[in-house]
Amino acid sequence: MLPIFVAEVYGTALLILLGNGVVAGAILGKTKSNGAGWIAITAGWGFAVTIGVYTAGWISGGHLNPAVSFAQVLVGGIGVSDWFVYASGQIIGAMIGATLVFILYYHHFAATDDGETKRACFCTAPAIYSPFFNFFSEVIGTTVLVFAALVLGITANAIPPYFGPFIIGIVVFSIGLSLGGLTGYAINPARDLGPRIVHALLPIPGKTHSDWKYSWVPVFGPLVGAGVAAFLFTYLFMPFFMAS
């Protein structure tokens, strides 16, 4: 399982480096891309997912997301013990990627006054704090992502396997455009938890608190969404697919 662990570390580190990197470039002070906006951020995350999955996919399947790995457990793709290998690699990779973003943008963190803006370069926060609706948003967004990933994994699917990561990147881009404005669309427990831990630990100039009271939403919401997607795929989609 060591190659899988290492692949998930590398892939998730790239995911966070590029994903949180585009956020930092768009919102931190004195960057050339400051003010790039939501389209740039969501596109950057879509490309980040594509690159990360292509990097790790040939070894581990390129989950890069404990929710995706959890869905694979539920549909019989991997074992329960395997999930811990995947998830630990993903969280460690996310922490590495977030640390690299901090190092690269250090002077721009120092040039930014607002602590919440700095925190947004690491982890998510809702536009309007409403735990039930924030949780529901993460569930729905992750359901869309994981269901799409499961469907793309069917060998009889018309999409060539080597094209799958690009399609997943488009799915993430679409989720960000359509649903991401509500919570920042973590849709990935490692993507939020790993960088949030790094935010709490690093000596970020002028940082605010790490908002741990909200942290359960982007962790458990995606896991529930993965469960919903696995149920829909197994009991509603596959019976019709096999019968067609």
PDB file of C-alpha atoms in Angstrom, residues 98 115 118-120 122-123 194-204 207-211:
ATOM      1  CA  ALA A  98      -1.035  24.376   1.887  1.00  0.00           C
ATOM      2  CA  GLY A 115      -7.313  37.836   8.670  1.00  0.00           C
ATOM      3  CA  LYS A 118      -5.779  35.014   4.685  1.00  0.00           C
ATOM      4  CA  ARG A 119      -7.694  32.083   6.167  1.00  0.00           C
ATOM      5  CA  ALA A 120      -9.667  31.707   2.929  1.00  0.00           C
ATOM      6  CA  PHE A 122      -6.344  27.641   3.377  1.00  0.00           C
ATOM      7  CA  CYS A 123      -9.874  26.458   4.164  1.00  0.00           C
ATOM      8  CA  GLY A 194      -5.347  19.537   6.128  1.00  0.00           C
ATOM      9  CA  PRO A 195      -4.960  23.233   5.231  1.00  0.00           C
ATOM     10  CA  ARG A 196      -7.000  24.285   8.296  1.00  0.00           C
ATOM     11  CA  ILE A 197      -4.518  22.440  10.515  1.00  0.00           C
ATOM     12  CA  VAL A 198      -1.662  24.161   8.678  1.00  0.00           C
ATOM     13  CA  HIS A 199      -3.358  27.544   9.142  1.00  0.00           C
ATOM     14  CA  ALA A 200      -3.552  26.900  12.871  1.00  0.00           C
ATOM     15  CA  LEU A 201       0.120  25.896  13.086  1.00  0.00           C
ATOM     16  CA  LEU A 202       1.950  28.276  10.772  1.00  0.00           C
ATOM     17  CA  PRO A 203       3.208  31.734  11.829  1.00  0.00           C
ATOM     18  CA  ILE A 204       1.019  33.570   9.330  1.00  0.00           C
ATOM     19  CA  LYS A 207      -3.826  35.711  10.978  1.00  0.00           C
ATOM     20  CA  THR A 208      -7.187  35.224  12.675  1.00  0.00           C
ATOM     21  CA  HIS A 209      -8.571  32.083  14.339  1.00  0.00           C
ATOM     22  CA  SER A 210      -8.931  28.908  12.275  1.00  0.00           C
ATOM     23  CA  ASP A 211     -12.738  28.733  12.738  1.00  0.00           C
TER      24      ASP A 211
END
